[in-house]
Amino acid sequence: MELKEGMYVRSRLGIGKIIKVDEDDVTIDFSNITIVLPISNTNIYKTSYNIVDLIKKDDILLGNDGKMYQCWKIYKGYVFTYSKNKEGQTITLVDYQINRVLTKEQFESMAYKVGD
């Protein structure tokens, strides 16, 4: 796996952007925290220069418009969401419209289960 500065990574900690690559580890900015991770397949699952390539079904997206969206599917570089506009059309997002991503795994690990 070739890692370069400026690439986005999907890791066990979510999706972040590489800011520095050393021989054995990589420094990743996760929007609110910067973490140094050892380079391995258990820490970094996938890389790309386009954040849309790393988004999966059911990830939560914060758009540049301040609204939250849930990914329904990805097709040809577009993220299709469950949200609809006033005309009832499915809202689609491209890379420059996405501000932050909360992966399904992050969401589930932070969730509090109510009841039994």
PDB file of C-alpha atoms in Angstrom:
ATOM      1  CA  MET A   1       0.000   0.000   0.000  1.00  0.00           C
ATOM      2  CA  GLU A   2       1.538   3.276  -1.124  1.00  0.00           C
ATOM      3  CA  LEU A   3       0.771   6.217   1.178  1.00  0.00           C
ATOM      4  CA  LYS A   4       1.356   9.857   0.251  1.00  0.00           C
ATOM      5  CA  GLU A   5       0.614  13.188   1.884  1.00  0.00           C
ATOM      6  CA  GLY A   6      -2.766  14.597   0.875  1.00  0.00           C
ATOM      7  CA  MET A   7      -4.424  11.179   0.484  1.00  0.00           C
ATOM      8  CA  TYR A   8      -7.533  10.252   2.418  1.00  0.00           C
ATOM      9  CA  VAL A   9      -7.529   7.024   4.420  1.00  0.00           C
ATOM     10  CA  ARG A  10     -10.274   4.828   5.824  1.00  0.00           C
ATOM     11  CA  SER A  11      -8.923   3.308   9.001  1.00  0.00           C
ATOM     12  CA  ARG A  12     -10.194   1.639  12.146  1.00  0.00           C
ATOM     13  CA  LEU A  13     -10.531   5.185  13.565  1.00  0.00           C
ATOM     14  CA  GLY A  14     -12.606   6.558  10.677  1.00  0.00           C
ATOM     15  CA  ILE A  15     -11.738   8.636   7.616  1.00  0.00           C
ATOM     16  CA  GLY A  16      -8.899  11.121   7.798  1.00  0.00           C
ATOM     17  CA  LYS A  17      -6.311  12.893   5.672  1.00  0.00           C
ATOM     18  CA  ILE A  18      -2.613  12.011   5.640  1.00  0.00           C
ATOM     19  CA  ILE A  19      -0.438  14.948   6.652  1.00  0.00           C
ATOM     20  CA  LYS A  20       2.917  13.151   7.025  1.00  0.00           C
ATOM     21  CA  VAL A  21       4.374   9.790   5.993  1.00  0.00           C
ATOM     22  CA  ASP A  22       7.459   8.334   7.705  1.00  0.00           C
ATOM     23  CA  GLU A  23       9.198   5.018   7.144  1.00  0.00           C
ATOM     24  CA  ASP A  24       7.149   3.027   9.674  1.00  0.00           C
ATOM     25  CA  ASP A  25       4.197   5.253  10.539  1.00  0.00           C
ATOM     26  CA  VAL A  26       1.789   7.822   9.166  1.00  0.00           C
ATOM     27  CA  THR A  27       0.313  10.989  10.703  1.00  0.00           C
ATOM     28  CA  ILE A  28      -3.399  11.378   9.965  1.00  0.00           C
ATOM     29  CA  ASP A  29      -5.713  14.332  10.638  1.00  0.00           C
ATOM     30  CA  PHE A  30      -9.168  13.107  11.705  1.00  0.00           C
ATOM     31  CA  SER A  31     -10.774  16.621  11.707  1.00  0.00           C
ATOM     32  CA  ASN A  32     -10.656  16.997  15.471  1.00  0.00           C
ATOM     33  CA  ILE A  33      -7.467  15.107  16.358  1.00  0.00           C
ATOM     34  CA  THR A  34      -4.142  14.204  14.767  1.00  0.00           C
ATOM     35  CA  ILE A  35      -2.914  10.645  15.325  1.00  0.00           C
ATOM     36  CA  VAL A  36       0.271   8.794  14.378  1.00  0.00           C
ATOM     37  CA  LEU A  37      -0.479   5.188  13.347  1.00  0.00           C
ATOM     38  CA  PRO A  38       1.918   2.385  12.419  1.00  0.00           C
ATOM     39  CA  ILE A  39       1.616   1.513   8.743  1.00  0.00           C
ATOM     40  CA  SER A  40      -0.269  -1.797   8.539  1.00  0.00           C
ATOM     41  CA  ASN A  41      -3.354  -3.330   6.951  1.00  0.00           C
ATOM     42  CA  THR A  42      -4.979  -3.607  10.400  1.00  0.00           C
ATOM     43  CA  ASN A  43      -4.811   0.181  10.863  1.00  0.00           C
ATOM     44  CA  ILE A  44      -5.398   1.425   7.312  1.00  0.00           C
ATOM     45  CA  TYR A  45      -8.008  -0.321   5.159  1.00  0.00           C
ATOM     46  CA  LYS A  46      -8.174   1.792   2.011  1.00  0.00           C
ATOM     47  CA  THR A  47      -6.636   4.976   0.548  1.00  0.00           C
ATOM     48  CA  SER A  48      -7.609   7.439  -2.166  1.00  0.00           C
ATOM     49  CA  TYR A  49      -7.193  11.045  -3.224  1.00  0.00           C
ATOM     50  CA  ASN A  50     -10.998  11.242  -3.578  1.00  0.00           C
ATOM     51  CA  ILE A  51     -12.917  10.949  -0.298  1.00  0.00           C
ATOM     52  CA  VAL A  52     -15.972   9.520  -2.097  1.00  0.00           C
ATOM     53  CA  ASP A  53     -13.943   6.362  -2.854  1.00  0.00           C
ATOM     54  CA  LEU A  54     -13.736   5.682   0.908  1.00  0.00           C
ATOM     55  CA  ILE A  55     -17.381   6.226   1.803  1.00  0.00           C
ATOM     56  CA  LYS A  56     -19.567   3.156   2.318  1.00  0.00           C
ATOM     57  CA  LYS A  57     -23.287   2.544   2.638  1.00  0.00           C
ATOM     58  CA  ASP A  58     -24.718   3.837   5.945  1.00  0.00           C
ATOM     59  CA  ASP A  59     -21.836   6.252   6.654  1.00  0.00           C
ATOM     60  CA  ILE A  60     -23.058   9.620   7.971  1.00  0.00           C
ATOM     61  CA  LEU A  61     -21.971  12.725   6.028  1.00  0.00           C
ATOM     62  CA  LEU A  62     -21.918  16.376   7.033  1.00  0.00           C
ATOM     63  CA  GLY A  63     -22.365  18.472   3.926  1.00  0.00           C
ATOM     64  CA  ASN A  64     -20.918  21.933   3.365  1.00  0.00           C
ATOM     65  CA  ASP A  65     -24.522  23.146   3.672  1.00  0.00           C
ATOM     66  CA  GLY A  66     -24.486  22.108   7.376  1.00  0.00           C
ATOM     67  CA  LYS A  67     -26.980  19.265   6.851  1.00  0.00           C
ATOM     68  CA  MET A  68     -26.396  15.623   7.763  1.00  0.00           C
ATOM     69  CA  TYR A  69     -26.922  12.849   5.238  1.00  0.00           C
ATOM     70  CA  GLN A  70     -26.800   9.063   5.370  1.00  0.00           C
ATOM     71  CA  CYS A  71     -25.154   7.307   2.443  1.00  0.00           C
ATOM     72  CA  TRP A  72     -27.534   5.062   0.554  1.00  0.00           C
ATOM     73  CA  LYS A  73     -25.167   4.031  -2.256  1.00  0.00           C
ATOM     74  CA  ILE A  74     -22.160   5.173  -4.267  1.00  0.00           C
ATOM     75  CA  TYR A  75     -22.275   5.259  -8.041  1.00  0.00           C
ATOM     76  CA  LYS A  76     -19.761   6.793 -10.491  1.00  0.00           C
ATOM     77  CA  GLY A  77     -18.251   9.188  -7.935  1.00  0.00           C
ATOM     78  CA  TYR A  78     -21.585  10.343  -6.531  1.00  0.00           C
ATOM     79  CA  VAL A  79     -22.910   9.665  -3.042  1.00  0.00           C
ATOM     80  CA  PHE A  80     -26.657   9.015  -3.107  1.00  0.00           C
ATOM     81  CA  THR A  81     -28.433   9.758   0.170  1.00  0.00           C
ATOM     82  CA  TYR A  82     -31.759   8.887   1.757  1.00  0.00           C
ATOM     83  CA  SER A  83     -32.603  12.624   1.828  1.00  0.00           C
ATOM     84  CA  LYS A  84     -34.863  14.189  -0.772  1.00  0.00           C
ATOM     85  CA  ASN A  85     -35.177  17.770  -1.994  1.00  0.00           C
ATOM     86  CA  LYS A  86     -38.443  19.724  -2.291  1.00  0.00           C
ATOM     87  CA  GLU A  87     -39.239  18.057  -5.624  1.00  0.00           C
ATOM     88  CA  GLY A  88     -38.788  14.580  -4.099  1.00  0.00           C
ATOM     89  CA  GLN A  89     -35.530  13.870  -5.909  1.00  0.00           C
ATOM     90  CA  THR A  90     -32.757  11.997  -4.072  1.00  0.00           C
ATOM     91  CA  ILE A  91     -29.964  14.315  -3.006  1.00  0.00           C
ATOM     92  CA  THR A  92     -26.552  13.425  -4.425  1.00  0.00           C
ATOM     93  CA  LEU A  93     -23.214  14.688  -3.141  1.00  0.00           C
ATOM     94  CA  VAL A  94     -19.754  14.849  -4.712  1.00  0.00           C
ATOM     95  CA  ASP A  95     -16.398  15.190  -2.967  1.00  0.00           C
ATOM     96  CA  TYR A  96     -16.295  19.002  -2.703  1.00  0.00           C
ATOM     97  CA  GLN A  97     -19.760  19.057  -1.058  1.00  0.00           C
ATOM     98  CA  ILE A  98     -18.679  16.824   1.837  1.00  0.00           C
ATOM     99  CA  ASN A  99     -17.281  18.442   4.966  1.00  0.00           C
ATOM    100  CA  ARG A 100     -16.942  15.475   7.348  1.00  0.00           C
ATOM    101  CA  VAL A 101     -17.643  11.750   7.454  1.00  0.00           C
ATOM    102  CA  LEU A 102     -18.686   9.633  10.407  1.00  0.00           C
ATOM    103  CA  THR A 103     -18.196   5.990   9.430  1.00  0.00           C
ATOM    104  CA  LYS A 104     -20.786   3.386  10.327  1.00  0.00           C
ATOM    105  CA  GLU A 105     -18.186   1.684  12.546  1.00  0.00           C
ATOM    106  CA  GLN A 106     -17.451   4.940  14.425  1.00  0.00           C
ATOM    107  CA  PHE A 107     -21.161   5.552  14.887  1.00  0.00           C
ATOM    108  CA  GLU A 108     -21.747   2.048  16.246  1.00  0.00           C
ATOM    109  CA  SER A 109     -18.764   2.213  18.615  1.00  0.00           C
ATOM    110  CA  MET A 110     -19.983   5.508  20.090  1.00  0.00           C
ATOM    111  CA  ALA A 111     -23.653   4.519  20.290  1.00  0.00           C
ATOM    112  CA  TYR A 112     -25.377   4.068  23.612  1.00  0.00           C
ATOM    113  CA  LYS A 113     -27.908   1.248  23.639  1.00  0.00           C
ATOM    114  CA  VAL A 114     -31.199   2.233  25.292  1.00  0.00           C
ATOM    115  CA  GLY A 115     -33.075  -0.525  27.079  1.00  0.00           C
ATOM    116  CA  ASP A 116     -32.351  -4.239  27.140  1.00  0.00           C
TER     117      ASP A 116
END
